Short mmCIF file of C-alpha atoms in Angstrom, two decimals:
data_model
loop_
_atom_site.label_atom_id
_atom_site.label_comp_id
_atom_site.label_asym_id
_atom_site.label_seq_id
_atom_site.Cartn_x
_atom_site.Cartn_y
_atom_site.Cartn_z
CA MET A 572 73.34 22.82 283.10
CA ILE A 573 76.67 21.11 282.46
CA PHE A 574 75.03 17.74 283.20
CA ILE A 575 72.46 18.28 280.43
CA SER A 576 75.22 19.21 277.99
CA ILE A 577 77.16 16.05 278.79
CA VAL A 578 74.05 13.90 278.42
CA PHE A 579 73.26 15.38 275.01
CA ILE A 580 76.86 14.88 273.87
CA ILE A 581 76.32 11.17 274.58
CA ILE A 582 72.73 10.85 273.32
CA ILE A 583 73.12 12.47 269.89
CA PRO A 584 75.76 10.02 268.52
CA VAL A 585 73.87 7.07 270.00
CA ASN A 586 70.69 8.15 268.20
CA ALA A 587 72.64 8.52 264.96
CA ILE A 588 73.92 4.96 265.34
CA PHE A 589 70.40 3.66 266.06
CA PHE A 590 69.06 5.55 263.03
CA GLY A 591 71.64 3.81 260.84
CA LEU A 592 70.71 0.45 262.36
CA ALA A 593 67.02 1.14 261.70
CA ILE A 594 67.77 1.81 258.03
CA ALA A 595 69.77 -1.43 257.90
CA ALA A 596 66.91 -3.37 259.55
CA VAL A 597 64.38 -2.14 257.01
CA THR A 598 66.74 -2.81 254.10
CA CYS A 599 67.84 -6.29 255.21
CA GLY A 600 64.29 -7.28 256.16
CA GLY A 601 63.02 -6.24 252.75
CA ILE A 602 65.79 -8.09 250.93
CA ASP A 603 65.21 -11.28 252.91
CA LEU A 604 61.42 -11.14 252.47
CA LYS A 605 62.02 -10.87 248.73
CA ARG A 606 64.30 -13.94 248.93
CA VAL A 607 61.68 -15.89 250.89
CA LYS A 608 59.00 -14.95 248.35
CA SER A 609 61.13 -16.10 245.42
CA GLY A 610 61.99 -19.39 247.16
CA ILE A 611 65.73 -18.77 247.58
CA SER A 612 65.56 -18.68 251.38
CA THR A 613 63.52 -20.66 253.90
CA LYS A 614 60.53 -19.24 255.72
CA LYS A 615 62.23 -19.81 259.07
CA GLY A 616 63.11 -16.15 259.74
CA LYS A 617 60.12 -14.47 258.11
CA GLY A 618 58.83 -13.18 261.46
CA PHE A 619 62.16 -11.55 262.23
CA ASP A 620 62.14 -9.92 258.81
CA ILE A 621 58.71 -8.43 259.39
CA ALA A 622 59.66 -7.32 262.90
CA GLY A 623 62.81 -5.63 261.59
CA ILE A 624 60.88 -3.78 258.92
CA VAL A 625 58.13 -2.66 261.32
CA LEU A 626 60.37 -1.61 264.21
CA GLY A 627 62.95 0.01 261.95
CA GLY A 628 60.24 1.88 260.08
CA LEU A 629 58.64 3.07 263.32
CA PHE A 630 61.98 4.35 264.61
CA ILE A 631 62.68 6.17 261.34
CA LEU A 632 59.21 7.76 261.42
CA PHE A 633 59.61 8.77 265.07
CA VAL A 634 63.01 10.38 264.52
CA THR A 635 61.81 12.14 261.36
CA TRP A 636 58.70 13.42 263.15
CA PHE A 637 60.79 14.63 266.09
CA LEU A 638 63.34 16.41 263.88
CA LEU A 639 60.66 18.07 261.75
CA GLY A 640 58.88 19.24 264.88
CA GLU A 641 62.10 20.53 266.35
CA PHE A 642 63.09 22.56 263.30
CA LEU A 643 59.69 23.69 262.00
CA ILE A 644 57.96 24.76 265.23
CA PRO A 645 59.11 28.23 266.29
CA HIS A 646 60.45 28.51 269.83
#
């Protein structure tokens, strides 16, 4: 039981950091796609922008779905 407690003490802050990075990926990807569309930036990193938006969005949806399920489903 103590092992599970220690693991969760480590996992929860790591997930919070990844959630913040996912928000940053979606934001930065959107900003750069807007710059590419307006012609300010080159199209060289457009694939990375799309990948950041998709993967960041999927992680945000997964975490939101997990948290809603955890708090709304009675145990």
